[in-house]
Amino acid sequence: MIPESLKKTLEARVASAITAREAAVDVMKELQAHYGWLTDEAVGEAASLLGLSPLQVEELATFYEMIYRRPVGKKVIHVCDSISCWCVDCEGIIEHLKKKLGVGLGETTADGMFTLLPCCCMGMCGDGPAMSVGDVPYGKLTPELVDEILEMERQKA
Amino acid sequence: MPKLIIDDIPVEVAPGTSVLEAARSVGITIPHFCYHPALAIAAACRLCAVKLLDGPVKGIQMSCSLPAQDGMVVSTTDPEALRMRQLVIEWLMMNHPHDCPVCDEGGECLLQDFTIAGGHSRRRYQGKKRTFQNQYLGETIHHEMNRCIECYRCVRFYQDYAGGTDFGVTGSAGRVYFGRFQEGALESPFSGNLVDICPTGVFTDKTGRFRARYWDYEFAPSVCQHCSVGCNTAPQSFQRETIKIVGRRNDQVNGWFICDRARFDKGYLNDPQRPREARLDGATCGYDVAIDAAAKEIDKFVAQNGAESLAFVGSSRLSLEGMTLLAQLARTVDGSRLCYFGNEEELAGSVAAARLLHEKNSAYLGDIEKAECIALYALDLMEEGPMLALAVRKAFLAGAQIYLVDGDPIPARQKLPFTFTAVATLDEVPFEGGGRGVVIAGAGKKDADLLDQLASGGAKLVMLQPGPNAMAGGLLTLEFGGQAFSELASAGKIKGVVCFEADLPDGLIADIEILACADWRTSAAAAKAPVFLPTTTWVESDGTAINYEGRAQRFQRTRVPGLPLRGLDPKYYGSTADAVAEHPPRLHRREVPGGAERDAWRVMAQLIERLGGRTIEEPLTGRWSKLKDLDPEGEGVRVFNLLQGDPRTES
């Protein structure tokens, strides 16, 4: 269940759109912010707000990698494994992240702080290897820098 | 009109035609998976590569999404294009499980055809394949996602063409998955078309799994006998059992698709309990003995009660051949009555349609799809003509206004795949000067004034009928002056009836003697009749059906009549005590077990002969003889022009 105030906000957002679908991403992001991830219940709520079927919301939700359809940690790490980052050894960075956090790709740390996900290019090809933690992008990664960033993000949380 | 050259053949096509379609028009098939003539272009499979040697664009291009332009020189056989297609197929096949031996699509699989045609025969990929969990999609469709090649045909059909919202595509990149939000039966009444449209074995017919291969099937062009739209189908039978029914293209009637009732409602055809033997006073007898007995019964009854208290009753389940002969049978017994309809309402509706419709005002599929304004007049479209709902949806997507006129509200059991405005009367529907407007009226009760008003409105008409061949019933009622059975029975005008595939209303046959009954299913009348004559269904007989727009279509026998080999009655084994299930009979015999059924019109012809009439070799005579050579694979013929002149006189 979402609070009435959030529901009103989202209804207004949908009403201001020319077609309901164009408001779908905004609605899903707001619901995700509310629940922590896009729960099945949230998919149903988004569907009724947008006048789509749950399946049609699911089509969009599963397409975007920033919409999470499974529970995630407090902060999600998207680490790039695409071609430009691969050229500057993102594989080493990913291995380091796995070791440091003690998780595999797609898993969440035991303390529920970080979820590690691979991503396919975040447009930081000039600054590879790149990752984002929470919503903050980081580039030119080295194993030492990764350690610093993780510590800092842990402090911030 | 763009002129281009494809493989040294000059081609001229309409503007907007794709290179792939232009090649098809001269008989060149460019391999393709995602292209489908009925669907929007997706360019998803990347298989239809051709090389453009000269013209406005050059090099390798996808022919399905490339509009033909002047001066193009296209090669479909260029080594570079061939290599491209070979590599694309290899790539599409990378995750495919190669499980053709256990796949129901094997033998009728586009993926098999084009993989071999594309020259990919050796597997080089050594890695792991991606796999999916399948979903339960209901009792009619089996889901096997691992075979998917991501052509998007299913979702384009289901959501865009048929307006379903509960099935779609989720995920992205290598995780693309076609299914539902949660497991459960597909909601769309057109979901069965996924079986036809899927180029691989992702969606297969669950009702006919693991029974036979494509090369085992007997099949022939047929016409669906579930409603009056008359969609073209191809029932596929094996060992006297109808295993699957698939759609058959007819652009004038149903396009490429059929509804789920046409596809999956087939149990009654194979039912081992279907009456298959002639019976006389409850005991099995030879067919000719039963016909003799029926003729005797009729003679005796007429001698006792007079011919005017005898009625020959048929129904819209009869083919046109059966209906014409029923009229001749009624004439043979001079003074007897003729019924094609169970009740007055149905008779009035069908006769009105036969009287009012003509070549110019009768709308067909194309008229509905191109209409600007459509009024649905008092009908449950999903019940009475589901395929027309897809045609209306097509018009709706092109911007047509749809109105549901609520003169006589009928609850729609299923949601219509388009939005409409409900209005109270036809006057509120703004037909702009009659231009491209269509009124779709149901088979329900309609008074004559209203029908005349419909016909004078300038809009084209669709009058759906209460049964598959009721239009023929209406035309023949005009010709031979038939009456409604309920009217005759309730007025006490008749004392005896002879039924041919008739659906007699309950409660009216209590005081009426049933002399003989010919049918392919059991009914109250059949139980009452001293003589029972089993007849063939539409899959076991040749015949002609006339649909709602007066289009006569020939359907062909798709299999011999008889008990399905699977599930023979124990009486067909040498011993009645120890039946061996699913085994052929162990008696010397020439005839097919349970194959004694005869076509209804042939039974009538034999009765006419026994009753002193002439011998009939050809059922379609007089004005109907023009339909003798109707091509079952053609688009059918509208009968209005054949029947010029006064319908009450025989030419």
Short mmCIF file of C-alpha atoms in Angstrom, two decimals, chain B residues 331-602:
data_model
loop_
_atom_site.label_atom_id
_atom_site.label_comp_id
_atom_site.label_asym_id
_atom_site.label_seq_id
_atom_site.Cartn_x
_atom_site.Cartn_y
_atom_site.Cartn_z
CA ARG B 331 -41.81 -31.91 -52.21
CA THR B 332 -41.64 -35.63 -52.82
CA VAL B 333 -44.08 -36.12 -49.96
CA ASP B 334 -46.55 -33.71 -51.49
CA GLY B 335 -48.14 -31.34 -49.01
CA SER B 336 -45.67 -31.92 -46.20
CA ARG B 337 -43.98 -29.04 -44.43
CA LEU B 338 -40.38 -27.88 -44.44
CA CYS B 339 -38.42 -26.32 -41.56
CA TYR B 340 -34.87 -25.05 -41.50
CA PHE B 341 -35.24 -23.13 -38.26
CA GLY B 342 -36.21 -24.12 -34.75
CA ASN B 343 -37.93 -20.86 -33.81
CA GLU B 344 -39.57 -17.85 -35.45
CA GLU B 345 -36.97 -15.29 -34.38
CA GLU B 346 -34.14 -17.11 -36.05
CA LEU B 347 -36.22 -17.68 -39.15
CA ALA B 348 -37.24 -14.01 -39.33
CA GLY B 349 -33.65 -12.83 -38.94
CA SER B 350 -32.21 -15.16 -41.56
CA VAL B 351 -35.01 -14.61 -44.06
CA ALA B 352 -34.68 -10.85 -43.61
CA ALA B 353 -30.95 -11.07 -44.29
CA ALA B 354 -31.57 -13.22 -47.36
CA ARG B 355 -34.17 -10.74 -48.59
CA LEU B 356 -32.34 -7.49 -47.84
CA LEU B 357 -28.73 -8.22 -48.60
CA HIS B 358 -27.36 -7.92 -52.09
CA GLU B 359 -23.98 -7.61 -53.77
CA LYS B 360 -23.65 -3.90 -53.05
CA ASN B 361 -24.83 -3.53 -49.45
CA SER B 362 -23.42 -6.69 -47.95
CA ALA B 363 -20.19 -5.91 -46.12
CA TYR B 364 -17.30 -8.35 -46.12
CA LEU B 365 -14.13 -8.41 -44.04
CA GLY B 366 -12.38 -5.73 -46.08
CA ASP B 367 -15.33 -3.34 -45.75
CA ILE B 368 -15.26 -3.71 -41.97
CA GLU B 369 -11.51 -3.19 -41.78
CA LYS B 370 -11.69 -0.04 -43.90
CA ALA B 371 -14.84 1.37 -42.32
CA GLU B 372 -14.85 4.84 -40.76
CA CYS B 373 -17.87 4.26 -38.57
CA ILE B 374 -19.16 0.97 -37.24
CA ALA B 375 -22.37 0.34 -35.32
CA LEU B 376 -22.69 -2.90 -33.41
CA TYR B 377 -26.38 -3.48 -33.23
CA ALA B 378 -27.61 -5.58 -30.31
CA LEU B 379 -25.20 -8.45 -30.44
CA ASP B 380 -22.59 -10.32 -28.49
CA LEU B 381 -19.84 -10.12 -31.08
CA MET B 382 -17.45 -12.43 -29.27
CA GLU B 383 -20.12 -15.10 -29.26
CA GLU B 384 -21.67 -14.64 -32.70
CA GLY B 385 -18.65 -13.82 -34.85
CA PRO B 386 -15.39 -13.50 -32.92
CA MET B 387 -13.20 -13.00 -35.98
CA LEU B 388 -15.18 -9.91 -36.92
CA ALA B 389 -14.06 -8.37 -33.63
CA LEU B 390 -10.50 -8.42 -34.98
CA ALA B 391 -11.67 -6.73 -38.17
CA VAL B 392 -13.46 -4.06 -36.13
CA ARG B 393 -10.31 -3.63 -34.05
CA LYS B 394 -8.32 -3.05 -37.23
CA ALA B 395 -10.73 -0.32 -38.26
CA PHE B 396 -10.62 1.09 -34.73
CA LEU B 397 -6.83 1.30 -34.81
CA ALA B 398 -7.08 3.15 -38.11
CA GLY B 399 -9.31 5.73 -36.42
CA ALA B 400 -12.84 4.45 -36.97
CA GLN B 401 -15.59 5.35 -34.52
CA ILE B 402 -17.27 2.32 -32.96
CA TYR B 403 -20.76 2.51 -31.47
CA LEU B 404 -22.58 -0.14 -29.52
CA VAL B 405 -26.26 0.41 -30.13
CA ASP B 406 -28.10 -0.79 -27.11
CA GLY B 407 -31.52 -1.38 -28.54
CA ASP B 408 -31.67 -4.88 -27.15
CA PRO B 409 -28.76 -5.33 -24.77
CA ILE B 410 -27.00 -8.65 -24.86
CA PRO B 411 -24.37 -9.11 -22.17
CA ALA B 412 -20.94 -9.40 -23.72
CA ARG B 413 -19.33 -12.35 -22.04
CA GLN B 414 -15.89 -11.39 -23.18
CA LYS B 415 -14.26 -8.03 -23.43
CA LEU B 416 -14.17 -6.55 -26.90
CA PRO B 417 -10.67 -5.70 -28.16
CA PHE B 418 -11.54 -2.07 -28.90
CA THR B 419 -13.22 0.84 -27.18
CA PHE B 420 -16.68 1.91 -28.20
CA THR B 421 -19.35 4.44 -27.37
CA ALA B 422 -22.64 3.07 -26.12
CA VAL B 423 -25.67 4.79 -27.62
CA ALA B 424 -29.37 4.12 -27.30
CA THR B 425 -30.57 4.08 -30.89
CA LEU B 426 -29.17 3.81 -34.38
CA ASP B 427 -30.14 7.42 -35.08
CA GLU B 428 -27.35 8.58 -32.80
CA VAL B 429 -24.68 6.93 -34.92
CA PRO B 430 -23.24 9.62 -37.19
CA PHE B 431 -22.92 7.82 -40.50
CA GLU B 432 -21.41 10.49 -42.70
CA GLY B 433 -23.60 10.32 -45.79
CA GLY B 434 -23.32 6.55 -45.73
CA GLY B 435 -19.63 6.71 -46.69
CA ARG B 436 -17.71 3.70 -45.40
CA GLY B 437 -20.10 2.97 -42.56
CA VAL B 438 -20.91 -0.57 -41.48
CA VAL B 439 -23.72 -1.87 -39.30
CA ILE B 440 -23.08 -5.24 -37.70
CA ALA B 441 -26.34 -6.74 -36.51
CA GLY B 442 -26.65 -9.88 -34.47
CA ALA B 443 -28.75 -12.93 -35.01
CA GLY B 444 -31.23 -11.88 -32.35
CA LYS B 445 -34.78 -10.73 -32.78
CA LYS B 446 -35.30 -7.89 -35.22
CA ASP B 447 -38.52 -6.47 -36.55
CA ALA B 448 -38.93 -5.94 -40.25
CA ASP B 449 -39.22 -2.12 -40.04
CA LEU B 450 -35.94 -1.89 -38.25
CA LEU B 451 -34.21 -4.08 -40.79
CA ASP B 452 -35.56 -1.99 -43.62
CA GLN B 453 -34.27 1.08 -41.79
CA LEU B 454 -30.85 -0.54 -41.55
CA ALA B 455 -30.87 -1.40 -45.22
CA SER B 456 -31.95 2.08 -46.32
CA GLY B 457 -29.30 3.82 -44.26
CA GLY B 458 -26.62 3.69 -46.92
CA ALA B 459 -24.21 1.91 -44.62
CA LYS B 460 -23.02 -1.53 -45.54
CA LEU B 461 -24.55 -4.38 -43.60
CA VAL B 462 -23.40 -7.41 -41.73
CA MET B 463 -26.18 -9.62 -40.47
CA LEU B 464 -24.73 -12.39 -38.38
CA GLN B 465 -26.70 -15.60 -38.41
CA PRO B 466 -27.77 -17.95 -35.63
CA GLY B 467 -25.88 -20.87 -37.14
CA PRO B 468 -23.03 -21.70 -39.50
CA ASN B 469 -25.16 -22.19 -42.58
CA ALA B 470 -28.25 -20.24 -41.60
CA MET B 471 -27.86 -17.86 -44.54
CA ALA B 472 -28.51 -20.78 -46.87
CA GLY B 473 -31.51 -21.66 -44.70
CA GLY B 474 -32.83 -18.14 -45.18
CA LEU B 475 -32.33 -18.21 -48.95
CA LEU B 476 -34.00 -21.62 -49.28
CA THR B 477 -36.85 -20.60 -46.99
CA LEU B 478 -37.52 -17.74 -49.41
CA GLU B 479 -37.33 -20.18 -52.29
CA PHE B 480 -39.39 -23.06 -50.91
CA GLY B 481 -41.47 -21.36 -48.24
CA GLY B 482 -40.24 -23.02 -45.09
CA GLN B 483 -41.69 -22.39 -41.66
CA ALA B 484 -40.33 -22.34 -38.12
CA PHE B 485 -40.70 -25.60 -36.23
CA SER B 486 -41.81 -23.97 -32.98
CA GLU B 487 -44.61 -22.16 -34.79
CA LEU B 488 -45.93 -25.35 -36.36
CA ALA B 489 -45.57 -27.37 -33.19
CA SER B 490 -47.17 -24.90 -30.81
CA ALA B 491 -50.09 -24.36 -33.17
CA GLY B 492 -50.62 -28.13 -33.25
CA LYS B 493 -50.37 -28.19 -37.04
CA ILE B 494 -48.03 -31.15 -37.17
CA LYS B 495 -48.15 -34.58 -35.61
CA GLY B 496 -44.96 -36.10 -36.97
CA VAL B 497 -41.46 -34.99 -37.94
CA VAL B 498 -38.46 -36.39 -39.73
CA CYS B 499 -35.27 -34.73 -38.44
CA PHE B 500 -32.06 -34.14 -40.29
CA GLU B 501 -29.37 -32.76 -38.00
CA ALA B 502 -32.13 -30.71 -36.45
CA ASP B 503 -31.92 -28.89 -33.14
CA LEU B 504 -35.50 -29.07 -31.94
CA PRO B 505 -36.43 -26.75 -29.08
CA ASP B 506 -37.04 -28.61 -25.84
CA GLY B 507 -40.58 -29.13 -24.66
CA LEU B 508 -42.12 -29.06 -28.12
CA ILE B 509 -41.57 -32.66 -29.12
CA ALA B 510 -43.46 -34.26 -26.26
CA ASP B 511 -46.69 -34.68 -28.23
CA ILE B 512 -45.10 -35.11 -31.63
CA GLU B 513 -44.15 -38.38 -33.20
CA ILE B 514 -40.53 -38.53 -34.41
CA LEU B 515 -40.59 -40.86 -37.41
CA ALA B 516 -36.88 -40.91 -38.12
CA CYS B 517 -33.85 -38.94 -37.09
CA ALA B 518 -30.56 -38.48 -38.93
CA ASP B 519 -27.80 -36.81 -36.97
CA TRP B 520 -24.15 -36.99 -35.95
CA ARG B 521 -24.87 -36.35 -32.33
CA THR B 522 -27.31 -37.60 -29.76
CA SER B 523 -30.40 -35.56 -29.00
CA ALA B 524 -33.77 -35.95 -27.34
CA ALA B 525 -35.35 -36.42 -30.75
CA ALA B 526 -32.88 -39.16 -31.66
CA ALA B 527 -33.69 -41.04 -28.48
CA LYS B 528 -37.39 -40.87 -29.32
CA ALA B 529 -37.12 -41.90 -32.94
CA PRO B 530 -37.72 -45.54 -33.94
CA VAL B 531 -35.29 -45.14 -36.84
CA PHE B 532 -31.90 -43.52 -36.36
CA LEU B 533 -29.55 -42.75 -39.25
CA PRO B 534 -26.01 -41.61 -38.36
CA THR B 535 -24.63 -38.83 -40.55
CA THR B 536 -21.18 -37.38 -41.13
CA THR B 537 -19.90 -34.15 -39.64
CA TRP B 538 -18.34 -31.37 -41.68
CA VAL B 539 -14.85 -32.86 -41.38
CA GLU B 540 -16.00 -36.14 -42.89
CA SER B 541 -18.03 -34.79 -45.79
CA ASP B 542 -17.78 -32.54 -48.81
CA GLY B 543 -20.21 -29.71 -48.85
CA THR B 544 -20.97 -26.05 -49.32
CA ALA B 545 -21.70 -23.45 -46.66
CA ILE B 546 -22.96 -19.92 -47.14
CA ASN B 547 -21.69 -17.40 -44.64
CA TYR B 548 -23.21 -14.18 -43.27
CA GLU B 549 -22.31 -12.16 -46.38
CA GLY B 550 -23.78 -14.69 -48.81
CA ARG B 551 -20.42 -16.18 -49.76
CA ALA B 552 -20.66 -19.82 -50.74
CA GLN B 553 -17.57 -21.78 -49.78
CA ARG B 554 -16.78 -25.39 -50.50
CA PHE B 555 -15.35 -27.55 -47.74
CA GLN B 556 -13.75 -30.88 -48.45
CA ARG B 557 -13.72 -34.15 -46.61
CA THR B 558 -10.62 -34.15 -44.43
CA ARG B 559 -10.84 -37.74 -43.23
CA VAL B 560 -12.91 -40.88 -43.62
CA PRO B 561 -15.73 -41.37 -41.15
CA GLY B 562 -15.18 -43.95 -38.47
CA LEU B 563 -14.14 -44.44 -34.88
CA PRO B 564 -10.80 -42.89 -34.03
CA LEU B 565 -8.24 -45.66 -33.79
CA ARG B 566 -7.49 -44.49 -30.31
CA GLY B 567 -10.16 -45.69 -27.97
CA LEU B 568 -12.15 -48.25 -29.89
CA ASP B 569 -15.18 -49.70 -28.22
CA PRO B 570 -14.47 -53.18 -26.78
CA LYS B 571 -17.11 -54.63 -29.06
CA TYR B 572 -14.67 -54.22 -31.94
CA TYR B 573 -12.29 -56.82 -30.54
CA GLY B 574 -12.66 -60.52 -31.13
CA SER B 575 -13.88 -61.02 -27.62
CA THR B 576 -16.21 -58.76 -25.71
CA ALA B 577 -14.90 -60.02 -22.40
CA ASP B 578 -11.25 -58.96 -22.59
CA ALA B 579 -10.85 -55.73 -24.50
CA VAL B 580 -7.31 -54.63 -25.27
CA ALA B 581 -7.22 -50.84 -25.17
CA GLU B 582 -5.71 -48.97 -28.10
CA HIS B 583 -5.35 -51.98 -30.36
CA PRO B 584 -6.78 -52.49 -33.80
CA PRO B 585 -9.73 -54.87 -34.05
CA ARG B 586 -8.96 -58.57 -34.41
CA LEU B 587 -11.73 -59.51 -36.78
CA HIS B 588 -11.60 -59.90 -40.53
CA ARG B 589 -13.46 -56.95 -41.92
CA ARG B 590 -13.44 -54.66 -44.88
CA GLU B 591 -15.29 -51.66 -43.54
CA VAL B 592 -13.93 -49.07 -41.12
CA PRO B 593 -15.18 -49.66 -37.56
CA GLY B 594 -17.89 -47.14 -36.80
CA GLY B 595 -17.68 -45.83 -40.34
CA ALA B 596 -21.27 -46.47 -41.35
CA GLU B 597 -22.20 -42.78 -41.30
CA ARG B 598 -23.40 -41.25 -44.56
CA ASP B 599 -23.65 -37.65 -45.69
CA ALA B 600 -27.06 -36.22 -44.80
CA TRP B 601 -27.81 -35.28 -48.41
CA ARG B 602 -27.13 -38.82 -49.60
#
